[in-house]
Amino acid sequence: MGTGHAHVLYRESASPVHRLAPEVKITAMVLFTVIVVATPRTAYWAFGGYALLVAAVAALARVGPGWLLSRALIELPFVLFAFALPFLGTGERVEVAGLSLSVDGLHGAWNILAKGTLGVLASLLLAATTTTRDLIVGLDRLRCPQILTQIATFMLRYLDVLVGEARRMRVARVSRGDDPRFLWQLRGFAAGVGALFLRAFERGERVYLAMVSRGYTGRMPAVWQGTGAATAGQWAAAATVPLVAATIAAVAVALT
């Protein structure tokens, strides 16, 4: 897998968040997201507290707000759906700027927008501070099913190989007069995809047989995980965010 094997969202830094073991960051992110989702949608102040928590972690991780907000645009389809709910909702309605809007629709839109945005931002912070390899190592240490971690490991290991193979095949087609912009050449493109699949399958079979001949038993050796498993101090530091979020949620439930 290599020592780094970073993905496009990873931002290299020496921040305290980057130095945490991956398993504690994954656990903290999942717990934070669950707590946010469980918070009553009418506890508006609570979501402000969650946003402050995210901002504090981003500052500690040295991840700028501009970077976070630009990558958060991935949730734009859900935002558009949320804005449509007040117009499509039924039940009690209220006049806002001359528009008749559904009260339940407004609450639903706020629920999707607030919780979805906080979940996306938390996931982006995890991705920005953890390499792909460390994410898989963290999942393995958390006893994620081996079949999932192994598939992800091999997919990431050979993704660049397949992308390079596809690029070379495209260059070969173009050099022979193929132009994928025209619809009547889709047949050639489809044939190329089929050939790429066969090459990938055969390569995977060869790699698997080579690994079995070298003692592979279905689980990566312990040395692959490396050192640096989470310490008690790291677990305590990472637990700060979900504990504060749980406190906010408990108060929100009590006041609702």
PDB file of C-alpha atoms in Angstrom:
ATOM      1  CA  MET A   1       0.000   0.000   0.000  1.00  0.00           C
ATOM      2  CA  GLY A   2       2.942   2.288   0.448  1.00  0.00           C
ATOM      3  CA  THR A   3       3.580   4.526   3.409  1.00  0.00           C
ATOM      4  CA  GLY A   4       1.287   7.381   2.536  1.00  0.00           C
ATOM      5  CA  HIS A   5      -1.073   6.548  -0.308  1.00  0.00           C
ATOM      6  CA  ALA A   6      -3.028   9.769   0.227  1.00  0.00           C
ATOM      7  CA  HIS A   7      -6.281  10.548  -1.524  1.00  0.00           C
ATOM      8  CA  VAL A   8      -7.425  13.794  -3.120  1.00  0.00           C
ATOM      9  CA  LEU A   9      -9.087  15.042   0.077  1.00  0.00           C
ATOM     10  CA  TYR A  10      -6.085  14.436   2.325  1.00  0.00           C
ATOM     11  CA  ARG A  11      -4.228  17.547   3.490  1.00  0.00           C
ATOM     12  CA  GLU A  12      -0.773  16.760   4.794  1.00  0.00           C
ATOM     13  CA  SER A  13       0.039  18.490   8.057  1.00  0.00           C
ATOM     14  CA  ALA A  14       1.653  17.902  11.437  1.00  0.00           C
ATOM     15  CA  SER A  15      -1.433  18.938  13.400  1.00  0.00           C
ATOM     16  CA  PRO A  16      -2.525  17.114  16.586  1.00  0.00           C
ATOM     17  CA  VAL A  17      -5.547  15.733  14.732  1.00  0.00           C
ATOM     18  CA  HIS A  18      -3.351  14.264  12.001  1.00  0.00           C
ATOM     19  CA  ARG A  19      -1.220  12.521  14.627  1.00  0.00           C
ATOM     20  CA  LEU A  20      -4.164  10.735  16.240  1.00  0.00           C
ATOM     21  CA  ALA A  21      -4.555   7.036  15.503  1.00  0.00           C
ATOM     22  CA  PRO A  22      -7.097   6.456  12.721  1.00  0.00           C
ATOM     23  CA  GLU A  23      -9.383   4.239  14.776  1.00  0.00           C
ATOM     24  CA  VAL A  24     -10.074   6.970  17.339  1.00  0.00           C
ATOM     25  CA  LYS A  25     -10.857   9.503  14.616  1.00  0.00           C
ATOM     26  CA  ILE A  26     -13.251   7.119  12.874  1.00  0.00           C
ATOM     27  CA  THR A  27     -15.017   6.326  16.156  1.00  0.00           C
ATOM     28  CA  ALA A  28     -15.298   9.991  17.123  1.00  0.00           C
ATOM     29  CA  MET A  29     -16.706  10.924  13.712  1.00  0.00           C
ATOM     30  CA  VAL A  30     -19.313   8.149  13.741  1.00  0.00           C
ATOM     31  CA  LEU A  31     -20.434   8.927  17.308  1.00  0.00           C
ATOM     32  CA  PHE A  32     -20.630  12.650  16.569  1.00  0.00           C
ATOM     33  CA  THR A  33     -22.758  12.020  13.484  1.00  0.00           C
ATOM     34  CA  VAL A  34     -25.122   9.684  15.358  1.00  0.00           C
ATOM     35  CA  ILE A  35     -25.565  12.255  18.135  1.00  0.00           C
ATOM     36  CA  VAL A  36     -26.291  15.014  15.627  1.00  0.00           C
ATOM     37  CA  VAL A  37     -28.900  12.882  13.865  1.00  0.00           C
ATOM     38  CA  ALA A  38     -30.553  12.007  17.196  1.00  0.00           C
ATOM     39  CA  THR A  39     -30.911  15.667  18.216  1.00  0.00           C
ATOM     40  CA  PRO A  40     -34.468  17.090  18.017  1.00  0.00           C
ATOM     41  CA  ARG A  41     -34.799  19.221  14.919  1.00  0.00           C
ATOM     42  CA  THR A  42     -36.377  22.102  16.843  1.00  0.00           C
ATOM     43  CA  ALA A  43     -33.325  22.497  19.117  1.00  0.00           C
ATOM     44  CA  TYR A  44     -31.820  25.118  16.850  1.00  0.00           C
ATOM     45  CA  TRP A  45     -29.224  26.297  19.345  1.00  0.00           C
ATOM     46  CA  ALA A  46     -27.827  22.766  19.644  1.00  0.00           C
ATOM     47  CA  PHE A  47     -26.816  22.717  15.978  1.00  0.00           C
ATOM     48  CA  GLY A  48     -24.966  25.978  16.542  1.00  0.00           C
ATOM     49  CA  GLY A  49     -23.008  24.227  19.289  1.00  0.00           C
ATOM     50  CA  TYR A  50     -22.206  21.339  16.962  1.00  0.00           C
ATOM     51  CA  ALA A  51     -21.006  23.803  14.319  1.00  0.00           C
ATOM     52  CA  LEU A  52     -18.670  25.388  16.869  1.00  0.00           C
ATOM     53  CA  LEU A  53     -17.287  21.928  17.682  1.00  0.00           C
ATOM     54  CA  VAL A  54     -16.618  21.262  13.995  1.00  0.00           C
ATOM     55  CA  ALA A  55     -14.965  24.672  13.632  1.00  0.00           C
ATOM     56  CA  ALA A  56     -12.742  24.002  16.650  1.00  0.00           C
ATOM     57  CA  VAL A  57     -11.594  20.628  15.266  1.00  0.00           C
ATOM     58  CA  ALA A  58     -10.989  22.198  11.834  1.00  0.00           C
ATOM     59  CA  ALA A  59      -8.843  24.919  13.402  1.00  0.00           C
ATOM     60  CA  LEU A  60      -6.914  22.323  15.401  1.00  0.00           C
ATOM     61  CA  ALA A  61      -6.393  20.276  12.225  1.00  0.00           C
ATOM     62  CA  ARG A  62      -5.358  23.403  10.263  1.00  0.00           C
ATOM     63  CA  VAL A  63      -8.101  22.888   7.677  1.00  0.00           C
ATOM     64  CA  GLY A  64      -9.412  26.207   6.371  1.00  0.00           C
ATOM     65  CA  PRO A  65     -13.131  27.037   6.155  1.00  0.00           C
ATOM     66  CA  GLY A  66     -12.837  27.753   2.434  1.00  0.00           C
ATOM     67  CA  TRP A  67     -11.538  24.264   1.743  1.00  0.00           C
ATOM     68  CA  LEU A  68     -14.286  22.675   3.835  1.00  0.00           C
ATOM     69  CA  LEU A  69     -17.130  24.690   2.325  1.00  0.00           C
ATOM     70  CA  SER A  70     -15.983  24.133  -1.258  1.00  0.00           C
ATOM     71  CA  ARG A  71     -15.831  20.342  -0.735  1.00  0.00           C
ATOM     72  CA  ALA A  72     -19.164  20.376   1.092  1.00  0.00           C
ATOM     73  CA  LEU A  73     -20.850  21.289  -2.196  1.00  0.00           C
ATOM     74  CA  ILE A  74     -21.166  17.539  -2.736  1.00  0.00           C
ATOM     75  CA  GLU A  75     -24.403  17.754  -0.733  1.00  0.00           C
ATOM     76  CA  LEU A  76     -25.899  20.301  -3.128  1.00  0.00           C
ATOM     77  CA  PRO A  77     -28.569  17.880  -4.503  1.00  0.00           C
ATOM     78  CA  PHE A  78     -29.842  17.305  -0.957  1.00  0.00           C
ATOM     79  CA  VAL A  79     -29.842  21.053  -0.314  1.00  0.00           C
ATOM     80  CA  LEU A  80     -31.992  21.614  -3.394  1.00  0.00           C
ATOM     81  CA  PHE A  81     -34.372  18.904  -2.212  1.00  0.00           C
ATOM     82  CA  ALA A  82     -34.524  20.524   1.236  1.00  0.00           C
ATOM     83  CA  PHE A  83     -35.441  23.907  -0.263  1.00  0.00           C
ATOM     84  CA  ALA A  84     -38.304  22.240  -2.147  1.00  0.00           C
ATOM     85  CA  LEU A  85     -39.871  20.704   0.982  1.00  0.00           C
ATOM     86  CA  PRO A  86     -41.551  23.913   2.278  1.00  0.00           C
ATOM     87  CA  PHE A  87     -43.410  24.214  -1.018  1.00  0.00           C
ATOM     88  CA  LEU A  88     -44.306  20.529  -1.306  1.00  0.00           C
ATOM     89  CA  GLY A  89     -45.188  19.854   2.328  1.00  0.00           C
ATOM     90  CA  THR A  90     -48.733  19.498   3.623  1.00  0.00           C
ATOM     91  CA  GLY A  91     -50.491  20.496   6.854  1.00  0.00           C
ATOM     92  CA  GLU A  92     -50.282  23.873   8.571  1.00  0.00           C
ATOM     93  CA  ARG A  93     -48.944  26.663   6.394  1.00  0.00           C
ATOM     94  CA  VAL A  94     -47.377  30.042   7.095  1.00  0.00           C
ATOM     95  CA  GLU A  95     -46.830  33.131   4.979  1.00  0.00           C
ATOM     96  CA  VAL A  96     -43.184  34.089   4.417  1.00  0.00           C
ATOM     97  CA  ALA A  97     -42.380  36.981   2.045  1.00  0.00           C
ATOM     98  CA  GLY A  98     -45.698  36.454   0.312  1.00  0.00           C
ATOM     99  CA  LEU A  99     -45.135  32.701  -0.115  1.00  0.00           C
ATOM    100  CA  SER A 100     -47.311  30.031   1.456  1.00  0.00           C
ATOM    101  CA  LEU A 101     -44.965  27.516   3.045  1.00  0.00           C
ATOM    102  CA  SER A 102     -45.613  24.312   4.952  1.00  0.00           C
ATOM    103  CA  VAL A 103     -44.542  24.378   8.605  1.00  0.00           C
ATOM    104  CA  ASP A 104     -43.661  20.669   8.531  1.00  0.00           C
ATOM    105  CA  GLY A 105     -41.796  21.272   5.272  1.00  0.00           C
ATOM    106  CA  LEU A 106     -39.759  24.072   6.853  1.00  0.00           C
ATOM    107  CA  HIS A 107     -38.841  21.858   9.782  1.00  0.00           C
ATOM    108  CA  GLY A 108     -37.955  19.003   7.439  1.00  0.00           C
ATOM    109  CA  ALA A 109     -35.809  21.275   5.282  1.00  0.00           C
ATOM    110  CA  TRP A 110     -33.968  22.563   8.335  1.00  0.00           C
ATOM    111  CA  ASN A 111     -33.514  19.011   9.615  1.00  0.00           C
ATOM    112  CA  ILE A 112     -31.926  17.824   6.356  1.00  0.00           C
ATOM    113  CA  LEU A 113     -29.816  20.940   5.867  1.00  0.00           C
ATOM    114  CA  ALA A 114     -28.422  21.153   9.416  1.00  0.00           C
ATOM    115  CA  LYS A 115     -27.782  17.473  10.060  1.00  0.00           C
ATOM    116  CA  GLY A 116     -26.606  16.707   6.536  1.00  0.00           C
ATOM    117  CA  THR A 117     -24.147  19.611   6.488  1.00  0.00           C
ATOM    118  CA  LEU A 118     -22.684  18.730   9.883  1.00  0.00           C
ATOM    119  CA  GLY A 119     -22.293  15.084   8.845  1.00  0.00           C
ATOM    120  CA  VAL A 120     -20.569  16.043   5.591  1.00  0.00           C
ATOM    121  CA  LEU A 121     -18.210  18.449   7.381  1.00  0.00           C
ATOM    122  CA  ALA A 122     -17.289  15.801   9.972  1.00  0.00           C
ATOM    123  CA  SER A 123     -16.578  13.277   7.201  1.00  0.00           C
ATOM    124  CA  LEU A 124     -14.461  15.823   5.322  1.00  0.00           C
ATOM    125  CA  LEU A 125     -12.395  16.503   8.433  1.00  0.00           C
ATOM    126  CA  LEU A 126     -11.776  12.774   8.820  1.00  0.00           C
ATOM    127  CA  ALA A 127     -10.733  12.496   5.166  1.00  0.00           C
ATOM    128  CA  ALA A 128      -8.540  15.615   5.371  1.00  0.00           C
ATOM    129  CA  THR A 129      -6.563  14.283   8.331  1.00  0.00           C
ATOM    130  CA  THR A 130      -6.320  10.552   7.511  1.00  0.00           C
ATOM    131  CA  THR A 131      -4.686   8.837   4.556  1.00  0.00           C
ATOM    132  CA  THR A 132      -6.493   6.094   2.692  1.00  0.00           C
ATOM    133  CA  ARG A 133      -4.185   3.425   4.090  1.00  0.00           C
ATOM    134  CA  ASP A 134      -4.732   4.653   7.647  1.00  0.00           C
ATOM    135  CA  LEU A 135      -8.495   4.623   7.156  1.00  0.00           C
ATOM    136  CA  ILE A 136      -8.365   0.937   6.239  1.00  0.00           C
ATOM    137  CA  VAL A 137      -5.956   0.181   9.089  1.00  0.00           C
ATOM    138  CA  GLY A 138      -8.288   1.973  11.494  1.00  0.00           C
ATOM    139  CA  LEU A 139     -11.289  -0.023  10.285  1.00  0.00           C
ATOM    140  CA  ASP A 140      -9.289  -3.230  10.666  1.00  0.00           C
ATOM    141  CA  ARG A 141      -8.338  -2.334  14.243  1.00  0.00           C
ATOM    142  CA  LEU A 142     -12.011  -1.648  14.966  1.00  0.00           C
ATOM    143  CA  ARG A 143     -12.770  -5.240  13.877  1.00  0.00           C
ATOM    144  CA  CYS A 144     -14.539  -4.271  10.691  1.00  0.00           C
ATOM    145  CA  PRO A 145     -15.401  -7.440   8.680  1.00  0.00           C
ATOM    146  CA  GLN A 146     -12.257  -8.692   6.994  1.00  0.00           C
ATOM    147  CA  ILE A 147     -13.924  -9.156   3.630  1.00  0.00           C
ATOM    148  CA  LEU A 148     -14.684  -5.420   3.473  1.00  0.00           C
ATOM    149  CA  THR A 149     -11.234  -4.234   4.486  1.00  0.00           C
ATOM    150  CA  GLN A 150      -9.511  -6.679   2.149  1.00  0.00           C
ATOM    151  CA  ILE A 151     -11.639  -5.635  -0.832  1.00  0.00           C
ATOM    152  CA  ALA A 152     -10.982  -1.964  -0.070  1.00  0.00           C
ATOM    153  CA  THR A 153      -7.264  -2.633   0.312  1.00  0.00           C
ATOM    154  CA  PHE A 154      -6.883  -4.316  -3.063  1.00  0.00           C
ATOM    155  CA  MET A 155      -9.180  -1.826  -4.787  1.00  0.00           C
ATOM    156  CA  LEU A 156      -7.102   1.116  -3.601  1.00  0.00           C
ATOM    157  CA  ARG A 157      -3.818  -0.676  -4.279  1.00  0.00           C
ATOM    158  CA  TYR A 158      -4.637  -1.308  -7.942  1.00  0.00           C
ATOM    159  CA  LEU A 159      -6.917   1.642  -8.692  1.00  0.00           C
ATOM    160  CA  ASP A 160      -4.015   3.688 -10.051  1.00  0.00           C
ATOM    161  CA  VAL A 161      -2.923   0.721 -12.160  1.00  0.00           C
ATOM    162  CA  LEU A 162      -6.377   0.414 -13.752  1.00  0.00           C
ATOM    163  CA  VAL A 163      -6.635   4.160 -14.332  1.00  0.00           C
ATOM    164  CA  GLY A 164      -3.267   4.116 -16.088  1.00  0.00           C
ATOM    165  CA  GLU A 165      -4.340   1.112 -18.170  1.00  0.00           C
ATOM    166  CA  ALA A 166      -7.557   2.886 -19.194  1.00  0.00           C
ATOM    167  CA  ARG A 167      -5.594   6.005 -20.137  1.00  0.00           C
ATOM    168  CA  ARG A 168      -3.207   4.029 -22.333  1.00  0.00           C
ATOM    169  CA  MET A 169      -6.120   2.270 -24.049  1.00  0.00           C
ATOM    170  CA  ARG A 170      -7.785   5.613 -24.749  1.00  0.00           C
ATOM    171  CA  VAL A 171      -4.564   7.036 -26.230  1.00  0.00           C
ATOM    172  CA  ALA A 172      -4.286   3.949 -28.437  1.00  0.00           C
ATOM    173  CA  ARG A 173      -7.875   4.399 -29.693  1.00  0.00           C
ATOM    174  CA  VAL A 174      -7.421   8.107 -30.390  1.00  0.00           C
ATOM    175  CA  SER A 175      -4.151   7.466 -32.250  1.00  0.00           C
ATOM    176  CA  ARG A 176      -6.121   5.159 -34.568  1.00  0.00           C
ATOM    177  CA  GLY A 177      -8.713   7.782 -35.403  1.00  0.00           C
ATOM    178  CA  ASP A 178     -11.235   7.092 -32.647  1.00  0.00           C
ATOM    179  CA  ASP A 179     -13.049  10.115 -31.192  1.00  0.00           C
ATOM    180  CA  PRO A 180     -15.124   9.269 -28.084  1.00  0.00           C
ATOM    181  CA  ARG A 181     -17.105  12.498 -28.456  1.00  0.00           C
ATOM    182  CA  PHE A 182     -19.200  11.011 -31.266  1.00  0.00           C
ATOM    183  CA  LEU A 183     -22.108   8.697 -30.448  1.00  0.00           C
ATOM    184  CA  TRP A 184     -21.425   6.325 -33.337  1.00  0.00           C
ATOM    185  CA  GLN A 185     -18.122   5.366 -31.726  1.00  0.00           C
ATOM    186  CA  LEU A 186     -19.712   4.170 -28.487  1.00  0.00           C
ATOM    187  CA  ARG A 187     -19.291   0.593 -29.714  1.00  0.00           C
ATOM    188  CA  GLY A 188     -15.527   0.970 -29.658  1.00  0.00           C
ATOM    189  CA  PHE A 189     -15.683   2.549 -26.213  1.00  0.00           C
ATOM    190  CA  ALA A 190     -17.813  -0.325 -24.906  1.00  0.00           C
ATOM    191  CA  ALA A 191     -15.366  -2.833 -26.355  1.00  0.00           C
ATOM    192  CA  GLY A 192     -12.544  -1.002 -24.575  1.00  0.00           C
ATOM    193  CA  VAL A 193     -14.400  -1.189 -21.264  1.00  0.00           C
ATOM    194  CA  GLY A 194     -14.904  -4.933 -21.767  1.00  0.00           C
ATOM    195  CA  ALA A 195     -11.227  -5.440 -22.537  1.00  0.00           C
ATOM    196  CA  LEU A 196     -10.265  -3.425 -19.452  1.00  0.00           C
ATOM    197  CA  PHE A 197     -12.519  -5.588 -17.291  1.00  0.00           C
ATOM    198  CA  LEU A 198     -10.918  -8.780 -18.635  1.00  0.00           C
ATOM    199  CA  ARG A 199      -7.422  -7.430 -18.069  1.00  0.00           C
ATOM    200  CA  ALA A 200      -8.331  -6.396 -14.517  1.00  0.00           C
ATOM    201  CA  PHE A 201      -9.849  -9.821 -13.785  1.00  0.00           C
ATOM    202  CA  GLU A 202      -6.812 -11.660 -15.113  1.00  0.00           C
ATOM    203  CA  ARG A 203      -4.449  -9.368 -13.226  1.00  0.00           C
ATOM    204  CA  GLY A 204      -6.405  -9.935 -10.023  1.00  0.00           C
ATOM    205  CA  GLU A 205      -6.239 -13.694 -10.482  1.00  0.00           C
ATOM    206  CA  ARG A 206      -2.473 -13.586 -11.026  1.00  0.00           C
ATOM    207  CA  VAL A 207      -1.937 -11.388  -7.978  1.00  0.00           C
ATOM    208  CA  TYR A 208      -4.117 -13.611  -5.797  1.00  0.00           C
ATOM    209  CA  LEU A 209      -2.287 -16.797  -6.856  1.00  0.00           C
ATOM    210  CA  ALA A 210       1.058 -15.094  -6.252  1.00  0.00           C
ATOM    211  CA  MET A 211      -0.030 -14.055  -2.754  1.00  0.00           C
ATOM    212  CA  VAL A 212      -1.340 -17.524  -1.913  1.00  0.00           C
ATOM    213  CA  SER A 213       1.969 -19.047  -3.002  1.00  0.00           C
ATOM    214  CA  ARG A 214       3.675 -16.709  -0.502  1.00  0.00           C
ATOM    215  CA  GLY A 215       1.507 -17.683   2.450  1.00  0.00           C
ATOM    216  CA  TYR A 216      -1.513 -15.379   2.158  1.00  0.00           C
ATOM    217  CA  THR A 217      -4.406 -16.750   4.245  1.00  0.00           C
ATOM    218  CA  GLY A 218      -7.097 -14.118   3.687  1.00  0.00           C
ATOM    219  CA  ARG A 219      -5.774 -11.591   6.187  1.00  0.00           C
ATOM    220  CA  MET A 220      -2.986  -9.078   5.775  1.00  0.00           C
ATOM    221  CA  PRO A 221       0.016  -9.755   8.052  1.00  0.00           C
ATOM    222  CA  ALA A 222       0.274  -7.833  11.303  1.00  0.00           C
ATOM    223  CA  VAL A 223       3.375  -5.996  10.088  1.00  0.00           C
ATOM    224  CA  TRP A 224       1.195  -4.284   7.419  1.00  0.00           C
ATOM    225  CA  GLN A 225      -0.732  -2.517  10.170  1.00  0.00           C
ATOM    226  CA  GLY A 226       2.464  -0.993  11.444  1.00  0.00           C
ATOM    227  CA  THR A 227       2.864   0.579  14.862  1.00  0.00           C
ATOM    228  CA  GLY A 228       0.987   3.431  16.426  1.00  0.00           C
ATOM    229  CA  ALA A 229      -2.189   1.818  17.746  1.00  0.00           C
ATOM    230  CA  ALA A 230      -4.258   4.242  19.773  1.00  0.00           C
ATOM    231  CA  THR A 231      -3.155   4.943  23.332  1.00  0.00           C
ATOM    232  CA  ALA A 232      -5.471   5.692  26.239  1.00  0.00           C
ATOM    233  CA  GLY A 233      -4.555   9.359  25.940  1.00  0.00           C
ATOM    234  CA  GLN A 234      -5.550   9.443  22.276  1.00  0.00           C
ATOM    235  CA  TRP A 235      -8.877   7.775  23.032  1.00  0.00           C
ATOM    236  CA  ALA A 236      -9.500  10.335  25.782  1.00  0.00           C
ATOM    237  CA  ALA A 237      -8.605  13.252  23.486  1.00  0.00           C
ATOM    238  CA  ALA A 238     -10.798  11.994  20.644  1.00  0.00           C
ATOM    239  CA  ALA A 239     -13.688  11.334  23.047  1.00  0.00           C
ATOM    240  CA  THR A 240     -13.862  15.047  23.859  1.00  0.00           C
ATOM    241  CA  VAL A 241     -15.883  15.891  20.749  1.00  0.00           C
ATOM    242  CA  PRO A 242     -18.580  13.175  21.067  1.00  0.00           C
ATOM    243  CA  LEU A 243     -18.833  13.770  24.840  1.00  0.00           C
ATOM    244  CA  VAL A 244     -19.432  17.499  24.381  1.00  0.00           C
ATOM    245  CA  ALA A 245     -21.873  16.738  21.562  1.00  0.00           C
ATOM    246  CA  ALA A 246     -23.691  14.199  23.777  1.00  0.00           C
ATOM    247  CA  THR A 247     -23.988  16.803  26.523  1.00  0.00           C
ATOM    248  CA  ILE A 248     -25.494  19.299  24.093  1.00  0.00           C
ATOM    249  CA  ALA A 249     -27.907  16.667  22.805  1.00  0.00           C
ATOM    250  CA  ALA A 250     -28.968  15.657  26.323  1.00  0.00           C
ATOM    251  CA  VAL A 251     -29.726  19.260  27.248  1.00  0.00           C
ATOM    252  CA  ALA A 252     -31.603  19.742  23.964  1.00  0.00           C
ATOM    253  CA  VAL A 253     -33.769  16.672  24.636  1.00  0.00           C
ATOM    254  CA  ALA A 254     -34.458  17.829  28.197  1.00  0.00           C
ATOM    255  CA  LEU A 255     -35.556  21.280  27.032  1.00  0.00           C
ATOM    256  CA  THR A 256     -37.696  20.034  24.156  1.00  0.00           C
TER     257      THR A 256
END
